Coordinates of C-alpha atoms and ligand atoms in Angstrom, one line a residue:
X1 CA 10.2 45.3 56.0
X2 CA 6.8 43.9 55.3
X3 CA 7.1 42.0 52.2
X4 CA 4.4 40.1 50.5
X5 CA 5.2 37.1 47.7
X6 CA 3.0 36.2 45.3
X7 CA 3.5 32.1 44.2
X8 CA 1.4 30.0 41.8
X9 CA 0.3 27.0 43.2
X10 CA -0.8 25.1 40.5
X11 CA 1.1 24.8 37.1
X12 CA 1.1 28.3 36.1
X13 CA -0.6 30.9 34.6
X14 CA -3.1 31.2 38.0
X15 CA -3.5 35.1 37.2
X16 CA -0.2 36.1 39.2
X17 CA 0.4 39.1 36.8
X18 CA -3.1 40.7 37.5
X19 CA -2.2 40.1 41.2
X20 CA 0.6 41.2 41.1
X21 CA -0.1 44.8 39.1
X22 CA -2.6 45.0 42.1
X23 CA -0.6 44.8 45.0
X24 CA 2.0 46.8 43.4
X25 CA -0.1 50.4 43.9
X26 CA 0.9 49.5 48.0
X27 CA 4.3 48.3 46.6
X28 CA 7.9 50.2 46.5
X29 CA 9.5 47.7 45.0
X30 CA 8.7 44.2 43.2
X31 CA 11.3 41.5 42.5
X32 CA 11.6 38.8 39.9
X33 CA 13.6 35.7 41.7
X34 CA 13.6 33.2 39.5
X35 CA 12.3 31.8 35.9
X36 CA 13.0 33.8 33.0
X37 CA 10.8 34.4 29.5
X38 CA 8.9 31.3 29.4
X39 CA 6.5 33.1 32.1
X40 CA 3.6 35.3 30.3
X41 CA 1.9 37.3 33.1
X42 CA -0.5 39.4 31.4
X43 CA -2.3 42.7 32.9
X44 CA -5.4 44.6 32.1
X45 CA -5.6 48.2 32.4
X46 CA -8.5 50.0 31.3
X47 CA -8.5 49.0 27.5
X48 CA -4.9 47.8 27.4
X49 CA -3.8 44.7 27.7
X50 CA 0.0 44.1 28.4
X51 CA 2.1 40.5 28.2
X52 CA 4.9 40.8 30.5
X53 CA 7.9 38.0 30.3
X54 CA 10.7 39.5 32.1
X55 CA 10.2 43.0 33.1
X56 CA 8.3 42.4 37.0
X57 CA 4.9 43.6 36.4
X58 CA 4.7 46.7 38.8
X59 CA 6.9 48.3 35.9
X60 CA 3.0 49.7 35.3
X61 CA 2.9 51.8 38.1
X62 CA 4.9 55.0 37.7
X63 CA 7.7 55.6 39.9
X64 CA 7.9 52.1 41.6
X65 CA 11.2 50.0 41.3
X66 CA 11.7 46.7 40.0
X67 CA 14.0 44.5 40.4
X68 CA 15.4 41.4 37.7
X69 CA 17.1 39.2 40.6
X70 CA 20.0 36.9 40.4
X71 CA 18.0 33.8 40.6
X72 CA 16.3 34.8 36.8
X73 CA 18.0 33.9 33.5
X74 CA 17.3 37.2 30.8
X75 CA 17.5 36.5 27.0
X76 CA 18.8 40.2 26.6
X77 CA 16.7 40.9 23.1
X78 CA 13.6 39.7 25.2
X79 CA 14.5 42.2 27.7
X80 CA 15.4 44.9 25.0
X81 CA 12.5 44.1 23.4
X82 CA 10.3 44.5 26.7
X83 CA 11.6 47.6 27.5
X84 CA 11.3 49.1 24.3
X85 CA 7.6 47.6 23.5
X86 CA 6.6 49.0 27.3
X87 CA 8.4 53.0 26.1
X88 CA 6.2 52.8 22.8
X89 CA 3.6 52.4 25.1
X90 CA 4.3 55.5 26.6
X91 CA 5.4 53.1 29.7
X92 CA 8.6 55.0 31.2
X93 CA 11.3 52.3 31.9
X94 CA 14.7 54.1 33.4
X95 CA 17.5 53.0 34.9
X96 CA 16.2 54.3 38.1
X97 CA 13.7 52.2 38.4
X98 CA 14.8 48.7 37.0
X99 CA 17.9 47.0 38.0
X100 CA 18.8 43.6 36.4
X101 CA 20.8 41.5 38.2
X102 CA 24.7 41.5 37.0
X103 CA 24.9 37.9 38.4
X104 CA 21.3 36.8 36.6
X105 CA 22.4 34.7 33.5
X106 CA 22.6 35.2 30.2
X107 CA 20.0 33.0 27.8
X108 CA 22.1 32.6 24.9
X109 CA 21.3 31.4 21.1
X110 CA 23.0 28.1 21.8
X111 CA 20.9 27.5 25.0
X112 CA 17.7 28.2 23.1
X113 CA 19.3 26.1 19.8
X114 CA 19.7 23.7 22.4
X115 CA 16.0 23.6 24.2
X116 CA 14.5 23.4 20.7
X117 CA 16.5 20.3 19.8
X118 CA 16.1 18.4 23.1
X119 CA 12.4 18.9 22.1
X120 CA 12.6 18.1 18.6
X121 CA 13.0 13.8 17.0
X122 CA 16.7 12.9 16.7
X123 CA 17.8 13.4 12.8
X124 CA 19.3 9.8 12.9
X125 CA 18.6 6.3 15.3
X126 CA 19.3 5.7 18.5
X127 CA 16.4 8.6 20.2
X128 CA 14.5 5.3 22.1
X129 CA 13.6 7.0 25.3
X130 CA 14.0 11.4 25.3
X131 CA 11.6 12.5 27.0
X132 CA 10.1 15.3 25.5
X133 CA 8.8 18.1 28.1
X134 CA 6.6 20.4 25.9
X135 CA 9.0 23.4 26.6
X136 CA 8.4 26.5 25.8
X137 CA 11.3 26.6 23.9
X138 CA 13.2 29.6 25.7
X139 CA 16.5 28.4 26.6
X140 CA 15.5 28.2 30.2
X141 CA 16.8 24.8 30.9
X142 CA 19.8 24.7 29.2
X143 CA 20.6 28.2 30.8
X144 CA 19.9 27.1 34.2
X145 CA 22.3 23.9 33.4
X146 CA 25.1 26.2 32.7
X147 CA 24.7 28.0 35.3
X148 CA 25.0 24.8 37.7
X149 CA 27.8 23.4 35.8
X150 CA 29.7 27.1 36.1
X151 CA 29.8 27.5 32.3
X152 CA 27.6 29.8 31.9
X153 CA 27.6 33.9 31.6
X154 CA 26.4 36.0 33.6
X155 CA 25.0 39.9 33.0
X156 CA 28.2 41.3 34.3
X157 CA 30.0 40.1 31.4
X158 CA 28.1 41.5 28.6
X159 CA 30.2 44.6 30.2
X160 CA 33.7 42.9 29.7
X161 CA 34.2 42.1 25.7
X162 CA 37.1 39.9 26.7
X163 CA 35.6 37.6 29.2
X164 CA 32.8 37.4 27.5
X165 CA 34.9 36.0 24.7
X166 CA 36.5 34.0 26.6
X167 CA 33.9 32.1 28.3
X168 CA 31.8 31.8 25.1
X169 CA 34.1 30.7 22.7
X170 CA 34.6 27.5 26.0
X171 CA 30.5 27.1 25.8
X172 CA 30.7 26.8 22.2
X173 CA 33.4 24.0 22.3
X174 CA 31.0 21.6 23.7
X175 CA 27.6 23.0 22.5
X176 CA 29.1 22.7 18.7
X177 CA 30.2 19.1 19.0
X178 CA 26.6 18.4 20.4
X179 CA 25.1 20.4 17.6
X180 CA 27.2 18.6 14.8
X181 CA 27.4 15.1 16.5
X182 CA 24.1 14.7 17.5
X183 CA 21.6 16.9 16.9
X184 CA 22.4 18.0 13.5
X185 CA 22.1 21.5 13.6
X186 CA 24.4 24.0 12.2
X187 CA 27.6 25.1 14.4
X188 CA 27.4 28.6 16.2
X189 CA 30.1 30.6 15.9
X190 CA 32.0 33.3 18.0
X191 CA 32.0 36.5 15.7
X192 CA 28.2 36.7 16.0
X193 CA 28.0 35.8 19.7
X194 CA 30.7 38.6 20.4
X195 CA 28.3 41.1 17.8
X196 CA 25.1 40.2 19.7
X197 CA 27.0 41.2 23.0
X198 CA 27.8 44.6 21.6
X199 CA 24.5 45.7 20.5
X200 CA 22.9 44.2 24.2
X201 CA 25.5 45.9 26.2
X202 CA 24.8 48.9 24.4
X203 CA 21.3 49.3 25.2
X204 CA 21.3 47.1 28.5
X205 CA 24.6 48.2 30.2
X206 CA 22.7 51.2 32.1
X207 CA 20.6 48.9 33.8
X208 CA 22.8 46.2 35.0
X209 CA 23.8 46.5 38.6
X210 CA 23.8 44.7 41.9
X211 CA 20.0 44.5 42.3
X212 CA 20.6 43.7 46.5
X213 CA 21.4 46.7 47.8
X214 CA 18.3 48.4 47.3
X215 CA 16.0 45.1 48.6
X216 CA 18.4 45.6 52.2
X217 CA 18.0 48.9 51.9
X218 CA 14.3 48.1 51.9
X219 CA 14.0 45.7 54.6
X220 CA 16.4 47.9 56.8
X221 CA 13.5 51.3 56.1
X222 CA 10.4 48.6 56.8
X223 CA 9.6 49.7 52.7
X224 CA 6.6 47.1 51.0
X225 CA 8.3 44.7 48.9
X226 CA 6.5 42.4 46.0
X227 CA 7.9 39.2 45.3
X228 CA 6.2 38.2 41.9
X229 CA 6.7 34.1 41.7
X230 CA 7.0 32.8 37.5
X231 CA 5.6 29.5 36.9
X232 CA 3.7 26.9 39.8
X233 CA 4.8 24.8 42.5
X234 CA 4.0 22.0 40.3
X235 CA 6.6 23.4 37.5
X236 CA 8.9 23.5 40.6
X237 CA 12.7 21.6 40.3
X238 CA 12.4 19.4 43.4
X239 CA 8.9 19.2 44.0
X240 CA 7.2 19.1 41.0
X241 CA 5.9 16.8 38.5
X242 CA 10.1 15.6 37.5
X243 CA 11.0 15.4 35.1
X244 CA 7.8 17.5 33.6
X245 CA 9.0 21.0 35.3
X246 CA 11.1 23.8 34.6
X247 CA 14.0 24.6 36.3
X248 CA 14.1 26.8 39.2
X249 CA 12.8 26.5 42.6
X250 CA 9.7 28.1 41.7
X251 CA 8.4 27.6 45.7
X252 CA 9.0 30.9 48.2
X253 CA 11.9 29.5 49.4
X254 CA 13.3 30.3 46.3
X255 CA 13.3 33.9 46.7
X256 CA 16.5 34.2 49.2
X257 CA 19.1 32.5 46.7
X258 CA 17.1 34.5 43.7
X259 CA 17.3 38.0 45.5
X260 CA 19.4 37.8 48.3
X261 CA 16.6 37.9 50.6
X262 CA 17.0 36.5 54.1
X263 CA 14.3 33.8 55.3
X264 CA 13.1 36.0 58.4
X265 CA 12.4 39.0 56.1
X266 CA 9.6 37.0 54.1
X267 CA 6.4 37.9 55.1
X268 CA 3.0 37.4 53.6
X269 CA 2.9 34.5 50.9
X270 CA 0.1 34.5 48.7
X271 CA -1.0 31.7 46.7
X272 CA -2.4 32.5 43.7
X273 CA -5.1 29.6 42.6
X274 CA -7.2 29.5 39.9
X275 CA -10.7 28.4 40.3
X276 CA -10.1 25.4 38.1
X277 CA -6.4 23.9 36.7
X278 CA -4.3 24.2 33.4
X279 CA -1.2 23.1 33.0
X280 CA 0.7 23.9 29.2
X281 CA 3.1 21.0 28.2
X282 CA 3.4 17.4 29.1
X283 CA 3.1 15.3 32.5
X284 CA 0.6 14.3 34.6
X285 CA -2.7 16.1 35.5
X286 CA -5.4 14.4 37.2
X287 CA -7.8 16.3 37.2
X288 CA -7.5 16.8 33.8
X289 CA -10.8 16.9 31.8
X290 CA -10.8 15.6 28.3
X291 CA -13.4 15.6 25.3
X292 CA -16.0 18.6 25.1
X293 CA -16.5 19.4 28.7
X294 CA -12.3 20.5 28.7
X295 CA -12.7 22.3 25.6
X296 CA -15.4 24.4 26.7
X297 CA -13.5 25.2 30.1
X298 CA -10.7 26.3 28.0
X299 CA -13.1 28.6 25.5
X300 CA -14.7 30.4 28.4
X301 CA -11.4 31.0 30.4
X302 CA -9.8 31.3 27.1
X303 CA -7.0 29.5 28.0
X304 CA -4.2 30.1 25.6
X305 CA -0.7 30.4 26.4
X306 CA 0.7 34.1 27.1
X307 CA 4.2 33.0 25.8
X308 CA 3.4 30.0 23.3
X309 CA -0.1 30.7 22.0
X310 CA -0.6 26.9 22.9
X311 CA -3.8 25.7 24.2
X312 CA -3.7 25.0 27.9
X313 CA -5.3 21.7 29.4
X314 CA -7.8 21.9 31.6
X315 CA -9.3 20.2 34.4
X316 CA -11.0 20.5 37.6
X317 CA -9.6 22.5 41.0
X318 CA -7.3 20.2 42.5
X319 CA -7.2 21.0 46.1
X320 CA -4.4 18.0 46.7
X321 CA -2.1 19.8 44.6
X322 CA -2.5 23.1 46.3
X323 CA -2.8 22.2 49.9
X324 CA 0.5 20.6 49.3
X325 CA 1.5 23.9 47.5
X326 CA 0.5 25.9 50.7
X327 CA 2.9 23.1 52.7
X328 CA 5.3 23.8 50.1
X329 CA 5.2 27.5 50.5
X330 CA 4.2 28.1 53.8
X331 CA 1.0 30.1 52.3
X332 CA -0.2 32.2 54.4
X333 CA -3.3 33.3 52.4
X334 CA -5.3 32.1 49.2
X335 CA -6.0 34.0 46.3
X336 CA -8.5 32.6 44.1
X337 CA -8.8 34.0 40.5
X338 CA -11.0 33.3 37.4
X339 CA -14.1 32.8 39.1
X340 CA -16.3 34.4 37.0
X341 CA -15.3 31.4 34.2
X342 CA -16.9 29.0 36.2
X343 CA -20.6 30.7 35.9
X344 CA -22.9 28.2 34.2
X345 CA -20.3 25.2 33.6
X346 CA -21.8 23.5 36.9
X347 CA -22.3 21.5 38.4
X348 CA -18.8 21.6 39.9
X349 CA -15.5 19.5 41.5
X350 CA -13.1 19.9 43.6
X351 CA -10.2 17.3 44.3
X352 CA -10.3 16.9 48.2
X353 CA -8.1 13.5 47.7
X354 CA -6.0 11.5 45.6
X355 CA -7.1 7.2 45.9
X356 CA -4.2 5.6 45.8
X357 CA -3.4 1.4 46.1
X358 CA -6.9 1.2 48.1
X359 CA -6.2 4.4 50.6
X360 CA -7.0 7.8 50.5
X361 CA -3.9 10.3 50.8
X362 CA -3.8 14.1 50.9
X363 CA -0.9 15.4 49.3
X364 CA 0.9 15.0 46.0
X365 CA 3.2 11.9 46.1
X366 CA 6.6 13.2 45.4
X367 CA 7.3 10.5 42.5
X368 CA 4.8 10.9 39.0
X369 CA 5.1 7.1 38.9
X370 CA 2.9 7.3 41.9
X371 CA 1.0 9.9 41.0
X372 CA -0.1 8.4 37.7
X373 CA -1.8 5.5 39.5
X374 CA -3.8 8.2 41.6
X375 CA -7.3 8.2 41.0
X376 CA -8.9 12.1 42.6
X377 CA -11.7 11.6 45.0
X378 CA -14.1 15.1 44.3
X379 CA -16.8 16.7 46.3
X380 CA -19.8 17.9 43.9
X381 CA -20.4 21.4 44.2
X382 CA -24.0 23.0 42.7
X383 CA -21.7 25.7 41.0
X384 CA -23.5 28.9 39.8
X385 CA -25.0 30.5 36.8
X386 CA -24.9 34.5 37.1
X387 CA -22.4 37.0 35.7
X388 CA -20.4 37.9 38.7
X389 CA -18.1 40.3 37.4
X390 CA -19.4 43.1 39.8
X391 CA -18.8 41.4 42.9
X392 CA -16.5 43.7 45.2
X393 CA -17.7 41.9 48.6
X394 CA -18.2 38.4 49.3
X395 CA -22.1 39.1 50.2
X396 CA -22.4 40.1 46.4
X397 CA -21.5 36.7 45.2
X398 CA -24.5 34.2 44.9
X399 CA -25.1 31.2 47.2
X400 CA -23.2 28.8 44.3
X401 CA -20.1 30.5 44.0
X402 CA -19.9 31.2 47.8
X403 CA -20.4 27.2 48.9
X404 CA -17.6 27.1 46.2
X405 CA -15.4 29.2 47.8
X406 CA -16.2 27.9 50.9
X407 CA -14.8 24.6 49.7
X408 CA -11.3 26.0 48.5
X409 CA -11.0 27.5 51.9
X410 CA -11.7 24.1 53.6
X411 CA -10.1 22.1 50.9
X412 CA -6.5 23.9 50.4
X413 CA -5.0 24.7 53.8
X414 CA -5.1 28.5 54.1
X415 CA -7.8 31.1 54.5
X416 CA -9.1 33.3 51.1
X417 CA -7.4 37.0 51.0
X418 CA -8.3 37.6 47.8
X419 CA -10.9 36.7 44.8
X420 CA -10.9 38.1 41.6
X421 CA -14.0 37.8 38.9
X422 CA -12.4 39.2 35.9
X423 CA -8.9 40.2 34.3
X424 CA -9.1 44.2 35.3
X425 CA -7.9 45.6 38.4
X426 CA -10.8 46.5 39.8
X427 CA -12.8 43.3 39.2
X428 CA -11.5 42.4 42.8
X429 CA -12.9 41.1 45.8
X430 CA -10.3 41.9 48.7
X431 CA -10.8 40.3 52.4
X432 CA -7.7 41.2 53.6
X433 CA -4.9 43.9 53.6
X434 CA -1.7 42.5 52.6
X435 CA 1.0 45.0 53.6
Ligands
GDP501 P1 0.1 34.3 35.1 O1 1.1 33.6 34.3 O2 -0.1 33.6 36.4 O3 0.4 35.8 35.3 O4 -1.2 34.2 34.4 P2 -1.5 34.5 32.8 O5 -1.4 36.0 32.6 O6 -0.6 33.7 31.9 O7 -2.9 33.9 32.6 C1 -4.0 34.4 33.3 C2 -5.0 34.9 32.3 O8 -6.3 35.1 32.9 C3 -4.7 36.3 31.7 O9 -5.2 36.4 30.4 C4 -5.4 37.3 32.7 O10 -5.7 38.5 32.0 C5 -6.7 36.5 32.9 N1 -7.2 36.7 34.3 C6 -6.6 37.0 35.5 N2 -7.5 37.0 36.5 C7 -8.7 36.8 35.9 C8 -10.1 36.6 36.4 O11 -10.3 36.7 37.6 N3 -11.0 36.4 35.5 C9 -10.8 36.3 34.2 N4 -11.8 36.0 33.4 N5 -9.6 36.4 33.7 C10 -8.6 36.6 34.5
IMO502 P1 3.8 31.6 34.1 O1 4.8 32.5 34.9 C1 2.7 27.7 32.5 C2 6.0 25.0 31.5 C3 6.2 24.6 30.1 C4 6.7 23.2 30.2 C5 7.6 23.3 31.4 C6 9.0 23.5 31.1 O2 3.2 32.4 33.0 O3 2.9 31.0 35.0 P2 10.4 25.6 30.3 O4 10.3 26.4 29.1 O5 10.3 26.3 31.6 O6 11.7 24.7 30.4 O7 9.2 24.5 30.2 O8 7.1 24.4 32.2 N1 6.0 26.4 31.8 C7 4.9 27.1 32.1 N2 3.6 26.8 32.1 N3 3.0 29.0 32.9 C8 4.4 29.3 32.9 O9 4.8 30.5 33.4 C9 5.3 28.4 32.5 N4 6.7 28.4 32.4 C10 7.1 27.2 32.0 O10 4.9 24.7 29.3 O11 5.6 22.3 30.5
MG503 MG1 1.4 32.8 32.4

């Protein structure tokens, strides 16, 4: 098989949706591994604009498969929702070509009830302490925790009305006591739990299946497969910005447990960057730039979350943070996207190394109580002024955004394959064949 995974490297939203909807006309198959609705990859086609969340984003290209893996939790109306948004659309979604995972999880009400009270002041004393993460409110974490704790449901038994009852009614025992007790929230109860599972199986049960027979049935024919990373490595579980992440290995390694994919059959890894950083929610950033200069970054790359709406943070490339996403992920090439924000916001910098306690180091310290106390050490780049939307070939660019790229390359660990100046398909600048 020659497979190719496309990863974020910073804290999401890098442009992995566009990249991905690219590399899926050489595709035959693309698989979501982990992560669930709180990713928002969105794709430009011609005057369309589509917001994906669950569905893997080669669902554009007629005729290719897709594949929800095991590794991903699905809110079933998101996914009803998706597919039904993408058919009025005139978007064909079949059976044929996307399998859901029976063993991916369910995102239930309570898990989302749950994610919006953990972010949300205690109604009584005693709250000294939560940490709020700036969620996006999904049910992501509480689904994943279920999962690890072997409470939680799984697609399989939306098919099977009495385990499903079974196992619910035993979640509900302890999420009501939390939601009474503590939180102060009205108690969910079974009848409209077993109702919801009706009206999902109903429209979902055609596409629930065991999503790894097809991926082995690829790897065995030497078929392209697309693995499309949600989220960042900074977002990851382990080796992100703890507690300020989400909560799935959001690294390449995490694609074997996520889709039953062996280690050998993982090929090219792409790491999407974006020319400068934005991270949605709490934690540390920084690069982060504050005051006018941030806001105008975030106007002219109009960075606003996909899923949330919220306005993203935004700061200057942080090569620190990707070269140690490239360790991370064994990257094998760069692709560098939003280029064309950066024309006339010079003069530019790029992160080559965090000061910390009087020495220079050049990854991310694994602890944010360290990484707080680091102070970035930039290079100055002239940046550029022109429009260069039109670029197709490196030679195009001007001398400005070149010397910029030129400093990625040198800065982050891993050659450029890829640079795109604008949100369509074709505003591309390929250097590399990836299948
Ligand atoms: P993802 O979560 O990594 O898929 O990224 P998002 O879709 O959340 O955010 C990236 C945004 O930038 C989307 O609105 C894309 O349409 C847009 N985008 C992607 N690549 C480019 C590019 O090269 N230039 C510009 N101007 N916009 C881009
Ligand atoms: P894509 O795939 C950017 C962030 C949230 C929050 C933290 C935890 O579009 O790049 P969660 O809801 O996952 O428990 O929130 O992670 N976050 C993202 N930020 N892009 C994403 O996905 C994100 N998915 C989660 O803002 O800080
Ligand atoms: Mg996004």
């Amino acid at each position: 098989m020659t497979s190719v995974a496309v990863v974020g490297t910073q804290w999401g939203d890098e442009g992995k949706g566009k990249v991905v909807d690219l590399l899926t006309e050489e595709a035959d198959l693309v698989v979501r591994f982990q992560g669930g609705n709180n990713a928002g990859h969105t794709l430009v086609v011609g005057a369309e604009t589509y917001a994906l969340h669950l569905i893997p984003s080669g669902i554009l290209h007629p005729g290719k498969a897709a594949l929800i893996g095991n590794g991903v939790v699905v809110d079933p109306d998101v996914l009803i929702g998706e597919i039904e948004a993408l058919r009025s659309r005139g978007v064909e979604v079949n059976p044929r070509q996307l399998t859901v995972s029976a063993s991916a999880h369910v995102i239930m009400p309570y898990h989302k009830a749950l994610d919006a009270a953990r972010e949300s002041p205690l109604p009584g004393p005693g709250g000294e302490g939560r940490v709020f993460i700036g969620t996006t409110g999904r049910g992501i974490g509480p689904a994943y925790e279920d999962k690890a704790s072997r409470q939680g449901l799984r697609m399989r038994d939306l098919l099977d009305p009495a385990a499903f009852a079974a196992r619910a009614k035993a979640a509900l025992l302890e999420k009501n006591a939390l939601f009474t007790a503590l939180y102060g929230i009205p108690a969910m109860g079974l009848p409209e739990l077993e109702a919801l599972r009706a009206g999902w199986a109903a429209k979902l049960a055609p596409f629930i299946g065991d999503a790894r027979p097809a991926l082995w049935k690829a790897v065995r024919e030497g078929r392209h497969v697309l693995f499309e990373g949600a989220q960042g490595a900074q977002l990851d579980i382990d080796h992100g910005t703890y507690p300020y992440v989400t909560s799935s290995t959001t690294l390449s390694g995490g694609i074997c447990g996520g889709s039953g994919t062996a280690p050998r059959d993982i090929g090219t890894v792409l790491g999407l960057v974006k020319a400068y950083t934005s991270r949605v929610g709490e934690g540390p950033f920084p690069t982060e730039i504050t005051g006018p200069a941030g806001d105008a970054l975030r106007e002219a790359g109009r960075e606003y979350g996909t899923t949330t709406g919220r306005p993203r943070r935004c700061g200057h490339l942080d090569a620190v943070a990707v070269r140690t996403a490239a360790a991370l992920c064994g990257i094998t090439s760069l692709a560098v996207t939003k280029l064309d924000v950066l024309s006339g916001l010079g003069p530019l910098k790029i992160a080559r190394a965090y000061r910390l306690d009087g020495s220079e180091i050049d990854f991310m310290p694994q602890d944010i109580r360290d990484l707080e106390r680091c102070e970035p050490v930039y290079w100055d780049y002239a940046g550029f002024a022109e429009d260069i939307s039109r670029a197709r070939l490196i030679t195009d660019l001007p001398k400005g955004a070149r010397e910029y790229l030129e400093g990625v390359e040198e800065l982050c660990g891993a050659p450029l394959g890829l640079v795109s100046v604008g949100p369509e398909r074709g505003e591309t600048i390929i250097l590399e064949s990836f299948f």
